[in-house]
C-alpha positions in Angstrom: -23.9 -62.0 -12.7 -23.5 -58.5 -14.1 -19.9 -57.2 -13.4 -18.4 -53.7 -13.7 -14.7 -53.8 -14.2 -13.0 -50.4 -13.4 -9.5 -49.7 -14.4 -7.3 -46.6 -15.3 -5.7 -48.5 -18.1 -7.3 -50.6 -20.8 -6.5 -51.5 -24.5 -5.5 -50.0 -26.8 -2.9 -49.0 -24.2 -0.4 -51.8 -23.7 0.8 -53.2 -20.4 0.2 -55.8 -17.8 -3.0 -54.4 -16.2 -4.4 -53.5 -19.6 -4.0 -57.0 -21.0 -5.2 -58.7 -17.8 -8.4 -56.6 -17.3 -9.2 -57.1 -21.0 -8.7 -60.8 -20.9 -10.6 -61.1 -17.6 -13.5 -59.3 -19.2 -13.5 -61.7 -22.2 -13.2 -64.8 -19.9 -16.1 -63.7 -17.7 -18.2 -63.4 -20.8 -17.2 -66.9 -21.9 -18.2 -68.1 -18.4 -21.7 -66.6 -18.9 -21.4 -63.3 -17.1 -22.4 -59.9 -18.3 -19.5 -57.4 -18.2 -19.0 -53.7 -18.7 -15.7 -51.9 -18.4 -15.2 -48.4 -17.1 -11.8 -46.8 -17.9 -10.1 -43.5 -18.3 -8.2 -44.8 -21.4 -9.4 -43.3 -24.7 -10.2 -45.7 -27.6 -12.9 -47.4 -29.5 -15.9 -49.6 -28.5 -15.5 -52.9 -26.8 -15.3 -56.3 -28.4 -16.1 -59.9 -27.5 -19.4 -58.9 -25.9 -17.9 -56.4 -23.5 -19.2 -52.9 -23.4 -16.6 -50.3 -22.7 -17.4 -46.9 -21.1 -14.4 -44.6 -21.9 -14.2 -41.8 -19.4 -11.3 -40.1 -21.0 -10.7 -36.3 -21.3 -8.6 -34.4 -23.8 -7.3 -32.3 -20.8 -5.3 -35.3 -19.8 -3.2 -35.2 -23.0 -3.5 -38.9 -23.6 -2.9 -40.1 -20.0 -5.6 -42.4 -18.4 -6.6 -39.7 -15.9 -9.9 -38.0 -15.4 -10.6 -36.4 -12.0 -14.1 -35.4 -13.2 -15.3 -38.9 -14.1 -16.8 -39.9 -10.7 -20.3 -38.3 -11.1 -20.8 -39.9 -14.5 -19.6 -43.3 -13.4 -21.9 -43.0 -10.4 -24.9 -42.4 -12.6 -24.0 -45.3 -15.0 -23.5 -47.7 -12.1 -26.9 -46.8 -10.4 -28.7 -47.2 -13.7 -26.8 -50.3 -14.8 -28.2 -52.8 -12.2 -24.7 -54.3 -11.5 -24.3 -57.1 -9.0 -20.6 -56.3 -8.3 -17.8 -53.9 -9.1 -14.2 -55.1 -9.5 -11.7 -52.2 -9.3 -8.1 -52.8 -10.5 -5.5 -50.9 -8.6 -2.0 -50.1 -9.9 1.0 -48.3 -8.5 -0.4 -44.9 -9.5 -4.1 -45.3 -10.2 -6.0 -42.0 -9.6 -9.0 -43.2 -11.6 -9.2 -46.6 -9.8 -8.9 -44.9 -6.4 -11.7 -42.6 -7.3 -13.8 -45.5 -8.5 -13.3 -47.4 -5.3 -14.7 -44.5 -3.4 -17.7 -44.3 -5.8 -18.6 -48.1 -5.7 -18.2 -48.5 -1.9 -20.0 -45.2 -1.4 -23.0 -46.6 -3.4 -23.0 -49.7 -1.3 -22.3 -51.7 -4.4 -20.5 -55.0 -3.6 -16.9 -54.2 -4.5 -13.8 -56.3 -5.0 -10.5 -54.4 -5.0 -7.5 -56.1 -6.6 -3.9 -54.7 -6.4 -1.6 -55.4 -9.4 1.3 -53.7 -7.7 3.6 -53.9 -4.7 2.6 -51.0 -2.3 6.0 -51.1 -0.6 6.5 -47.7 1.2 3.1 -46.5 -0.1 1.2 -48.9 2.2 1.3 -46.6 5.2 0.1 -43.3 3.6 -2.6 -45.2 1.6 -3.8 -47.1 4.6 -6.6 -44.7 5.7 -8.4 -45.0 2.4 -8.0 -48.8 2.2 -9.4 -49.2 5.7 -12.3 -46.9 4.8 -13.2 -49.1 1.9 -12.9 -52.2 4.1 -15.4 -50.7 6.6 -17.8 -50.2 3.7 -17.5 -53.9 2.9 -14.9 -54.1 0.1 -13.2 -57.5 -0.4 -9.4 -57.0 -0.9 -7.2 -59.1 -3.0 -3.8 -58.9 -4.8 -2.3 -60.7 -7.7 0.2 -62.7 -5.6 1.0 -63.4 -1.9 4.0 -61.1 -2.4 1.8 -58.2 -3.3 -0.8 -59.1 -0.7 1.8 -58.4 2.1 1.7 -54.6 1.4 -2.1 -54.6 1.1 -2.5 -56.3 4.5 -0.2 -53.7 6.0 -2.3 -50.9 4.6 -5.5 -52.6 5.7 -4.1 -53.4 9.2 -5.0 -57.1 9.2 -8.1 -57.2 7.0 -8.3 -60.4 5.0 -6.5 -60.2 1.6 -7.1 -63.0 -0.9 -4.8 -63.9 -3.8 -6.4 -63.4 -7.2 -3.6 -64.2 -9.7 -3.3 -63.0 -13.2 -4.4 -65.5 -15.8 -3.0 -67.1 -18.9 -4.3 -69.2 -21.8 -1.6 -71.8 -22.3 -2.7 -72.5 -25.9 -1.7 -69.0 -26.9 1.9 -69.6 -25.7 2.5 -73.1 -26.9 3.7 -72.6 -30.4 6.2 -75.5 -31.3 8.1 -75.8 -34.5 7.7 -72.2 -35.6 10.4 -70.6 -37.8 12.6 -67.9 -36.5 10.7 -64.7 -35.8 11.6 -62.0 -38.4 11.7 -59.4 -35.5 14.7 -61.3 -34.1 16.6 -61.4 -37.4 15.6 -57.9 -38.5 15.5 -56.2 -35.1 16.2 -52.5 -35.1 19.9 -52.5 -34.3 21.8 -50.2 -31.9 23.3 -47.2 -33.6 26.8 -48.3 -34.8 26.1 -52.0 -34.2 29.0 -54.0 -35.6 28.5 -57.4 -37.4 28.0 -60.5 -35.2 31.1 -61.7 -33.3 33.3 -63.8 -35.6 33.4 -66.6 -33.0 29.6 -66.6 -32.8 29.3 -66.8 -36.5 31.8 -69.7 -36.6 29.7 -71.5 -34.0 26.7 -71.4 -36.3 28.7 -72.6 -39.2 29.9 -75.5 -37.1 26.3 -76.4 -36.3 26.0 -74.7 -33.0 24.7 -71.3 -32.0 24.8 -68.9 -29.1 22.2 -69.6 -26.4 19.3 -67.1 -26.9 18.3 -65.2 -23.8 15.2 -63.1 -24.0 13.3 -60.7 -21.8 10.2 -58.4 -22.1 10.0 -55.2 -20.2 9.0 -51.5 -20.3 12.3 -49.7 -20.7 11.9 -47.8 -17.5 13.9 -47.4 -14.2 11.3 -49.4 -12.1 11.9 -52.5 -14.3 15.6 -52.4 -13.5 16.8 -52.6 -17.1 20.1 -51.1 -16.0 20.6 -54.0 -13.6 19.8 -56.4 -16.5 22.6 -55.0 -18.5 25.0 -55.3 -15.5 24.0 -59.0 -15.0 24.4 -59.7 -18.7 27.9 -57.9 -18.8 29.1 -60.0 -15.8 27.9 -63.2 -17.3 29.4 -62.4 -20.7 32.8 -61.8 -19.1 32.7 -65.2 -17.5 31.3 -67.1 -20.5 33.3 -65.5 -23.2 32.4 -64.2 -26.7 29.7 -66.0 -28.7 28.2 -67.9 -25.8 24.8 -66.0 -25.8 22.7 -63.3 -27.3 20.2 -61.3 -25.3 17.0 -59.7 -26.9 15.3 -57.1 -24.7 11.7 -56.6 -26.0 9.8 -53.5 -25.2 9.9 -49.7 -25.4 10.2 -46.9 -22.9 12.0 -43.7 -22.0 15.4 -45.5 -21.2 16.0 -46.7 -24.8 18.6 -44.0 -25.7 20.3 -44.6 -22.3 20.3 -48.3 -22.8 21.8 -48.1 -26.3 24.6 -45.9 -25.0 25.1 -48.3 -22.0 25.3 -51.3 -24.3 28.1 -49.6 -26.2 29.9 -48.6 -23.0 29.8 -52.2 -21.6 31.1 -53.7 -24.8 27.8 -55.6 -25.4 27.2 -54.5 -29.0 27.5 -58.1 -30.3 25.4 -59.5 -27.5 22.4 -57.3 -26.7 19.6 -56.3 -29.2 16.6 -54.1 -28.6 13.9 -55.4 -31.0 11.3 -52.9 -29.6 7.6 -53.6 -28.8 5.9 -56.4 -30.7 2.5 -58.1 -30.6 1.6 -60.9 -28.2 1.7 -63.4 -31.1 5.1 -62.2 -32.2 6.3 -62.5 -28.6 5.1 -66.0 -28.4 7.0 -66.9 -31.6 10.1 -65.2 -30.2 9.9 -67.3 -27.0 9.5 -70.4 -29.1 12.8 -69.7 -30.8 14.6 -68.8 -27.5 16.4 -70.8 -24.8 16.2 -68.8 -21.5 14.1 -66.0 -20.1 15.8 -63.5 -17.7 13.8 -61.2 -15.4 15.8 -58.7 -13.2 12.8 -57.0 -11.5 12.2 -56.8 -7.7 9.0 -54.8 -7.1 7.2 -57.1 -9.4 3.7 -58.0 -8.1 3.3 -61.0 -10.3 5.5 -61.4 -13.4 3.1 -61.9 -16.3 5.9 -61.9 -18.9 7.8 -64.6 -16.8 4.6 -66.7 -16.6 4.2 -66.4 -20.4 7.8 -67.5 -20.9 7.5 -70.4 -18.5 4.3 -71.5 -20.3 6.1 -71.5 -23.6 8.7 -73.8 -22.0 11.5 -71.4 -21.3 13.6 -71.8 -18.1 13.1 -68.6 -16.2 15.8 -66.8 -14.2 14.4 -64.3 -11.7 14.9 -62.7 -8.3 13.4 -64.7 -5.5 12.4 -61.5 -3.6 9.7 -60.7 -6.2 6.2 -62.0 -7.3 7.8 -64.1 -9.9 8.6 -66.6 -7.2 4.9 -67.6 -7.3 5.0 -68.6 -11.0 8.5 -70.2 -10.9 9.7 -73.0 -8.8 13.4 -72.9 -8.1 15.2 -75.8 -9.8 12.1 -77.1 -11.4 10.7 -74.4 -13.8 13.6 -72.0 -13.5 16.3 -70.6 -11.2 15.6 -68.0 -8.5 18.3 -65.8 -7.1 18.6 -63.9 -3.9 20.4 -60.9 -5.5 21.9 -59.6 -8.7 25.2 -61.6 -8.4 22.9 -64.6 -8.0 21.2 -63.7 -11.3 24.6 -63.7 -12.9 25.5 -67.1 -11.5 22.1 -68.5 -12.6 22.6 -67.1 -16.1 26.1 -68.5 -16.5 24.9 -71.8 -15.2 21.9 -72.1 -17.6 23.9 -70.9 -20.7 26.7 -73.4 -20.0 24.6 -76.4 -19.0 22.6 -77.6 -21.9 21.2 -80.6 -20.0 19.8 -78.4 -17.3 18.1 -76.2 -19.8 16.7 -79.2 -21.5 15.4 -80.7 -18.3 13.6 -77.5 -17.2 12.2 -76.9 -20.7 10.7 -80.5 -20.7 9.1 -79.8 -17.4 7.6 -76.5 -18.4 6.3 -77.8 -21.7 4.7 -80.8 -20.1 3.3 -79.1 -17.0 0.8 -76.3 -17.5 0.9 -73.4 -15.0 -1.6 -73.2 -12.2 -2.9 -69.8 -13.3 -5.1 -70.9 -16.2 -8.1 -68.7 -17.0 -10.7 -71.3 -15.9 -9.2 -71.3 -12.4 -8.7 -67.6 -12.3 -12.3 -66.9 -13.3 -13.5 -69.2 -10.5 -11.3 -67.3 -8.0 -12.7 -64.0 -9.3 -16.3 -65.1 -8.9 -15.5 -66.3 -5.4 -14.2 -62.7 -4.7 -17.4 -61.3 -6.1 -19.4 -63.5 -3.8 -17.3 -62.5 -0.8 -17.8 -58.9 -1.6 -21.6 -59.5 -1.8 -21.6 -61.3 1.5 
């Protein structure tokens, strides 16, 4: 099968959609399919047998936007002899929305996958979604949670679940030494030495529980709520009980640094910045708990990666993370932010609970392995063709 993958974002940009579309392309090739990618992201040629058409424009100033790309993509699709188009939709995806119009307008079998929660956008976007359905598009979302908004926009059209995928072998890294990024993480301005009680714990053979998270430092990821949860848990647990490493970059870094100081968390919270996927896997192997504060999370790739490493995951139950974490088995799900605080206190204080969940996660691979996800993707392509 010859597949066209169309997405605003693609490597070298970093993010959830970027990594998933890139990995899906590579996995489809491994499964014997021919794949070409169409994206508005600038960069170099494709790798792993994947040809990449980069429809970027300097007028966009580095953003993955090109409102003039449609005619060129239309010509390439007509000449390319594709069997199916797979368009990947985000919260704000002008390129993908244009591409959905192009592919369905050509009569090319089209699968549309949402990597976002439409929320209040479902109603205004409904007319376009229903037009694509009338043209034969097969709709899907990365989780049942995200599919609810797509169904609302489509007014009852079938919406399948096509989850994000993971390679468990890339996240199972036992017996690795402490990641240098953790020891040498860029400190907050004015960061004081480690709390004396925490230092004493290490000298006595114990150490603080290591809590980690990975997130773009942006309002939508609720990093402010994360700090509030950590501050409340720290107050209840006392000094030296835990450290919290927040991996990622974004516009809120200066605000977060100031907020950490204001909350008195200078000895607890560190901001190591953005690291590679391999470095993140090593960090997770050296950690004890993963904390996710997000709500409008369509899936929770970072949480799935942490769970695959073996970390107990704490997350909101009213998010897409609930589809990769089972409450009490692979992590703890909370109804609200105070519940996140309770769960964090419980896991930090209860070593036996952490150990039990970690054993389960290490012994039980997640359901979203790439072989299964590729089969589901191909089923969507056949549904679009039908």
